[in-house]
PDB file of C-alpha atoms in Angstrom:
ATOM      1  CA  MET A   1      -5.560  -9.500  -6.873  1.00  0.00           C
ATOM      2  CA  ILE A   2      -2.850  -8.093  -4.636  1.00  0.00           C
ATOM      3  CA  ILE A   3      -3.553  -5.440  -2.018  1.00  0.00           C
ATOM      4  CA  ILE A   4      -0.751  -3.406  -0.441  1.00  0.00           C
ATOM      5  CA  HIS A   5      -1.408  -1.970   3.011  1.00  0.00           C
ATOM      6  CA  VAL A   6      -0.250   1.654   3.054  1.00  0.00           C
ATOM      7  CA  MET A   7       1.241   2.915   6.314  1.00  0.00           C
ATOM      8  CA  GLY A   8       3.887   5.208   7.709  1.00  0.00           C
ATOM      9  CA  GLY A   9       5.098   8.591   6.552  1.00  0.00           C
ATOM     10  CA  LEU A  10       5.815   9.828   3.054  1.00  0.00           C
ATOM     11  CA  GLY A  11       9.004   7.789   2.603  1.00  0.00           C
ATOM     12  CA  ASN A  12       7.322   4.508   3.485  1.00  0.00           C
ATOM     13  CA  GLN A  13       4.280   5.391   1.379  1.00  0.00           C
ATOM     14  CA  LEU A  14       6.611   5.915  -1.589  1.00  0.00           C
ATOM     15  CA  TYR A  15       8.195   2.481  -1.050  1.00  0.00           C
ATOM     16  CA  GLN A  16       4.727   0.921  -1.010  1.00  0.00           C
ATOM     17  CA  TYR A  17       3.800   2.823  -4.173  1.00  0.00           C
ATOM     18  CA  ALA A  18       7.052   1.670  -5.831  1.00  0.00           C
ATOM     19  CA  LEU A  19       6.104  -1.937  -5.077  1.00  0.00           C
ATOM     20  CA  LEU A  20       2.691  -1.333  -6.638  1.00  0.00           C
ATOM     21  CA  GLU A  21       4.346  -0.021  -9.806  1.00  0.00           C
ATOM     22  CA  LYS A  22       6.695  -3.005  -9.974  1.00  0.00           C
ATOM     23  CA  LEU A  23       3.816  -5.456  -9.592  1.00  0.00           C
ATOM     24  CA  ARG A  24       1.764  -3.620 -12.228  1.00  0.00           C
ATOM     25  CA  LEU A  25       4.661  -3.789 -14.684  1.00  0.00           C
ATOM     26  CA  LEU A  26       4.674  -7.542 -14.078  1.00  0.00           C
ATOM     27  CA  GLY A  27       1.012  -7.614 -15.190  1.00  0.00           C
ATOM     28  CA  ARG A  28      -0.506  -8.028 -11.743  1.00  0.00           C
ATOM     29  CA  ASP A  29      -3.851  -6.637 -10.572  1.00  0.00           C
ATOM     30  CA  VAL A  30      -2.796  -4.584  -7.553  1.00  0.00           C
ATOM     31  CA  LYS A  31      -4.477  -1.991  -5.338  1.00  0.00           C
ATOM     32  CA  LEU A  32      -3.551   0.124  -2.346  1.00  0.00           C
ATOM     33  CA  ASP A  33      -5.330  -0.008   1.016  1.00  0.00           C
ATOM     34  CA  PHE A  34      -5.662   3.398   2.743  1.00  0.00           C
ATOM     35  CA  TYR A  35      -7.735   1.997   5.631  1.00  0.00           C
ATOM     36  CA  ALA A  36      -5.255   3.063   8.326  1.00  0.00           C
ATOM     37  CA  TYR A  37      -5.579   6.708   7.259  1.00  0.00           C
ATOM     38  CA  LYS A  38      -9.252   6.952   6.414  1.00  0.00           C
ATOM     39  CA  ASP A  39     -11.426   4.402   8.221  1.00  0.00           C
ATOM     40  CA  ALA A  40      -9.452   2.961  11.134  1.00  0.00           C
ATOM     41  CA  GLN A  41     -10.210   3.820  14.735  1.00  0.00           C
ATOM     42  CA  GLY A  42      -8.098   3.711  17.901  1.00  0.00           C
ATOM     43  CA  GLU A  43      -4.772   1.886  17.675  1.00  0.00           C
ATOM     44  CA  ASP A  44      -5.395   0.916  14.052  1.00  0.00           C
ATOM     45  CA  ARG A  45      -5.521   4.574  12.971  1.00  0.00           C
ATOM     46  CA  GLU A  46      -2.341   5.906  11.384  1.00  0.00           C
ATOM     47  CA  TRP A  47      -1.183   9.038  13.209  1.00  0.00           C
ATOM     48  CA  ARG A  48       0.604  10.381  10.130  1.00  0.00           C
ATOM     49  CA  GLU A  49      -1.128  11.887   7.115  1.00  0.00           C
ATOM     50  CA  LEU A  50      -1.699  10.185   3.797  1.00  0.00           C
ATOM     51  CA  GLU A  51       0.792  12.018   1.591  1.00  0.00           C
ATOM     52  CA  LEU A  52       0.486  10.016  -1.645  1.00  0.00           C
ATOM     53  CA  GLU A  53      -2.689  11.868  -2.545  1.00  0.00           C
ATOM     54  CA  ARG A  54      -0.742  15.154  -2.575  1.00  0.00           C
ATOM     55  CA  LEU A  55       1.722  14.014  -5.225  1.00  0.00           C
ATOM     56  CA  GLU A  56       1.043  14.680  -8.872  1.00  0.00           C
ATOM     57  CA  GLY A  57       1.069  12.020 -11.553  1.00  0.00           C
ATOM     58  CA  LEU A  58       0.535   8.941  -9.400  1.00  0.00           C
ATOM     59  CA  GLU A  59      -1.978   6.472 -10.751  1.00  0.00           C
ATOM     60  CA  TYR A  60      -3.310   3.739  -8.522  1.00  0.00           C
ATOM     61  CA  GLU A  61      -6.491   1.985  -7.545  1.00  0.00           C
ATOM     62  CA  VAL A  62      -7.662   1.881  -3.952  1.00  0.00           C
ATOM     63  CA  CYS A  63      -9.262  -1.298  -2.642  1.00  0.00           C
ATOM     64  CA  THR A  64     -12.850  -1.223  -1.491  1.00  0.00           C
ATOM     65  CA  LYS A  65     -13.968  -2.131   2.015  1.00  0.00           C
ATOM     66  CA  GLN A  66     -15.400  -5.355   0.583  1.00  0.00           C
ATOM     67  CA  GLU A  67     -12.086  -6.318  -1.054  1.00  0.00           C
ATOM     68  CA  ARG A  68     -10.235  -5.576   2.173  1.00  0.00           C
ATOM     69  CA  THR A  69     -12.714  -7.673   4.150  1.00  0.00           C
ATOM     70  CA  LEU A  70     -12.283 -10.568   1.711  1.00  0.00           C
ATOM     71  CA  PHE A  71      -8.584 -10.677   2.575  1.00  0.00           C
ATOM     72  CA  LEU A  72      -8.736  -9.854   6.268  1.00  0.00           C
ATOM     73  CA  ASP A  73     -12.098 -11.151   7.489  1.00  0.00           C
ATOM     74  CA  ASN A  74     -11.383 -12.450  10.978  1.00  0.00           C
ATOM     75  CA  SER A  75     -14.908 -12.013  12.258  1.00  0.00           C
ATOM     76  CA  MET A  76     -16.010 -14.457  14.923  1.00  0.00           C
ATOM     77  CA  LYS A  77     -19.690 -14.134  14.029  1.00  0.00           C
ATOM     78  CA  LEU A  78     -21.255 -17.539  13.444  1.00  0.00           C
ATOM     79  CA  VAL A  79     -22.499 -16.566   9.983  1.00  0.00           C
ATOM     80  CA  ASP A  80     -18.996 -15.483   8.906  1.00  0.00           C
ATOM     81  CA  ARG A  81     -17.349 -18.580  10.339  1.00  0.00           C
ATOM     82  CA  VAL A  82     -19.833 -20.850   8.494  1.00  0.00           C
ATOM     83  CA  ARG A  83     -19.295 -18.909   5.251  1.00  0.00           C
ATOM     84  CA  ARG A  84     -15.518 -19.325   5.545  1.00  0.00           C
ATOM     85  CA  LYS A  85     -15.893 -23.051   6.227  1.00  0.00           C
ATOM     86  CA  LEU A  86     -18.116 -23.496   3.166  1.00  0.00           C
ATOM     87  CA  THR A  87     -16.292 -21.264   0.709  1.00  0.00           C
ATOM     88  CA  GLY A  88     -12.807 -21.425   2.134  1.00  0.00           C
ATOM     89  CA  ARG A  89     -10.406 -18.528   2.295  1.00  0.00           C
ATOM     90  CA  LYS A  90      -8.219 -18.452  -0.780  1.00  0.00           C
ATOM     91  CA  ASN A  91      -6.618 -15.169   0.168  1.00  0.00           C
ATOM     92  CA  ARG A  92      -3.775 -14.706   2.580  1.00  0.00           C
ATOM     93  CA  THR A  93      -1.745 -12.015   4.303  1.00  0.00           C
ATOM     94  CA  VAL A  94       2.012 -11.817   3.884  1.00  0.00           C
ATOM     95  CA  ALA A  95       3.996  -9.654   6.292  1.00  0.00           C
ATOM     96  CA  GLU A  96       7.393  -8.350   5.300  1.00  0.00           C
ATOM     97  CA  THR A  97      10.172 -10.094   7.187  1.00  0.00           C
ATOM     98  CA  GLY A  98      12.757  -7.362   6.754  1.00  0.00           C
ATOM     99  CA  ASP A  99      14.681  -9.427   4.225  1.00  0.00           C
ATOM    100  CA  TYR A 100      14.206  -9.208   0.462  1.00  0.00           C
ATOM    101  CA  MET A 101      11.254 -11.449  -0.419  1.00  0.00           C
ATOM    102  CA  PRO A 102      11.288 -12.042  -4.218  1.00  0.00           C
ATOM    103  CA  GLU A 103       8.554 -14.668  -3.825  1.00  0.00           C
ATOM    104  CA  ILE A 104       5.956 -11.885  -3.551  1.00  0.00           C
ATOM    105  CA  PHE A 105       6.322 -11.307  -7.297  1.00  0.00           C
ATOM    106  CA  SER A 106       4.838 -14.738  -8.028  1.00  0.00           C
ATOM    107  CA  MET A 107       2.001 -14.534  -5.476  1.00  0.00           C
ATOM    108  CA  ASP A 108      -1.619 -13.755  -6.221  1.00  0.00           C
ATOM    109  CA  ASP A 109      -4.657 -13.233  -3.994  1.00  0.00           C
ATOM    110  CA  VAL A 110      -2.487 -11.820  -1.252  1.00  0.00           C
ATOM    111  CA  TYR A 111      -2.583  -8.878   1.136  1.00  0.00           C
ATOM    112  CA  LEU A 112       0.916  -7.427   1.578  1.00  0.00           C
ATOM    113  CA  TYR A 113       1.731  -5.808   4.904  1.00  0.00           C
ATOM    114  CA  GLY A 114       5.065  -4.066   5.304  1.00  0.00           C
ATOM    115  CA  PHE A 115       7.207  -1.115   4.310  1.00  0.00           C
ATOM    116  CA  TRP A 116       8.983  -2.817   1.343  1.00  0.00           C
ATOM    117  CA  GLY A 117      11.930  -0.431   1.560  1.00  0.00           C
ATOM    118  CA  CYS A 118      14.535  -2.765   0.090  1.00  0.00           C
ATOM    119  CA  GLU A 119      15.847  -1.239  -3.133  1.00  0.00           C
ATOM    120  CA  ARG A 120      15.938  -4.659  -4.801  1.00  0.00           C
ATOM    121  CA  TYR A 121      12.133  -4.589  -5.137  1.00  0.00           C
ATOM    122  CA  TYR A 122      12.159  -1.670  -7.536  1.00  0.00           C
ATOM    123  CA  LYS A 123      15.772  -0.931  -8.576  1.00  0.00           C
ATOM    124  CA  ASP A 124      15.079  -1.872 -12.184  1.00  0.00           C
ATOM    125  CA  ILE A 125      12.190   0.617 -12.456  1.00  0.00           C
ATOM    126  CA  THR A 126      13.821   3.621 -10.740  1.00  0.00           C
ATOM    127  CA  GLY A 127      13.718   5.628 -13.980  1.00  0.00           C
ATOM    128  CA  ILE A 128       9.989   4.995 -14.381  1.00  0.00           C
ATOM    129  CA  LEU A 129       9.362   6.001 -10.772  1.00  0.00           C
ATOM    130  CA  GLN A 130      11.363   9.215 -11.234  1.00  0.00           C
ATOM    131  CA  GLN A 131       9.161  10.110 -14.208  1.00  0.00           C
ATOM    132  CA  LYS A 132       5.891   9.311 -12.425  1.00  0.00           C
ATOM    133  CA  ILE A 133       6.479  10.805  -8.984  1.00  0.00           C
ATOM    134  CA  ARG A 134       6.198  14.583  -9.088  1.00  0.00           C
ATOM    135  CA  PHE A 135       6.188  16.665  -5.945  1.00  0.00           C
ATOM    136  CA  PRO A 136       4.010  19.777  -5.829  1.00  0.00           C
ATOM    137  CA  LYS A 137       5.754  23.057  -6.481  1.00  0.00           C
ATOM    138  CA  SER A 138       6.668  24.969  -3.350  1.00  0.00           C
ATOM    139  CA  GLY A 139       6.313  28.714  -3.182  1.00  0.00           C
ATOM    140  CA  LYS A 140       8.705  31.238  -1.728  1.00  0.00           C
ATOM    141  CA  PRO A 141       7.597  32.914   1.466  1.00  0.00           C
ATOM    142  CA  ALA A 142       6.284  36.435   0.766  1.00  0.00           C
ATOM    143  CA  ASN A 143       8.797  38.117   3.102  1.00  0.00           C
ATOM    144  CA  ILE A 144      11.933  36.188   2.177  1.00  0.00           C
ATOM    145  CA  GLU A 145      14.196  39.231   2.728  1.00  0.00           C
ATOM    146  CA  THR A 146      13.003  39.630   6.323  1.00  0.00           C
ATOM    147  CA  LEU A 147      14.162  36.116   7.173  1.00  0.00           C
ATOM    148  CA  ALA A 148      17.833  36.949   6.585  1.00  0.00           C
TER     149      ALA A 148
END
């Protein structure tokens, strides 16, 4: 499984969604992590709103707290440390370097942390993304003539 950490404003959320779509088209099991918007506290809490939920037509799975913990469990509790020693930690976190990282397409059991804004990640599926991403209709203000 691959989990993509969602962060930032709408533009960055769309890049992260585009990466999800690309990975799904490659047959990967991939989910989004909305922790920073929903469950985080203090510095970990995203100060922007989660905008992906407002868009129509997007299909994605959200990781559970247990799946997130499996990838990011850094607990120092003795029980958790012993469990990790016995079972190992097959999962890993990969942070975006800022450069195009095509190796992420061959990874599995990874937590992806970054904005993934490079067009090379999803250029070949732009048409699919344009069909899937639909913004809500906006309405005209009731007193449009008074604004002129």
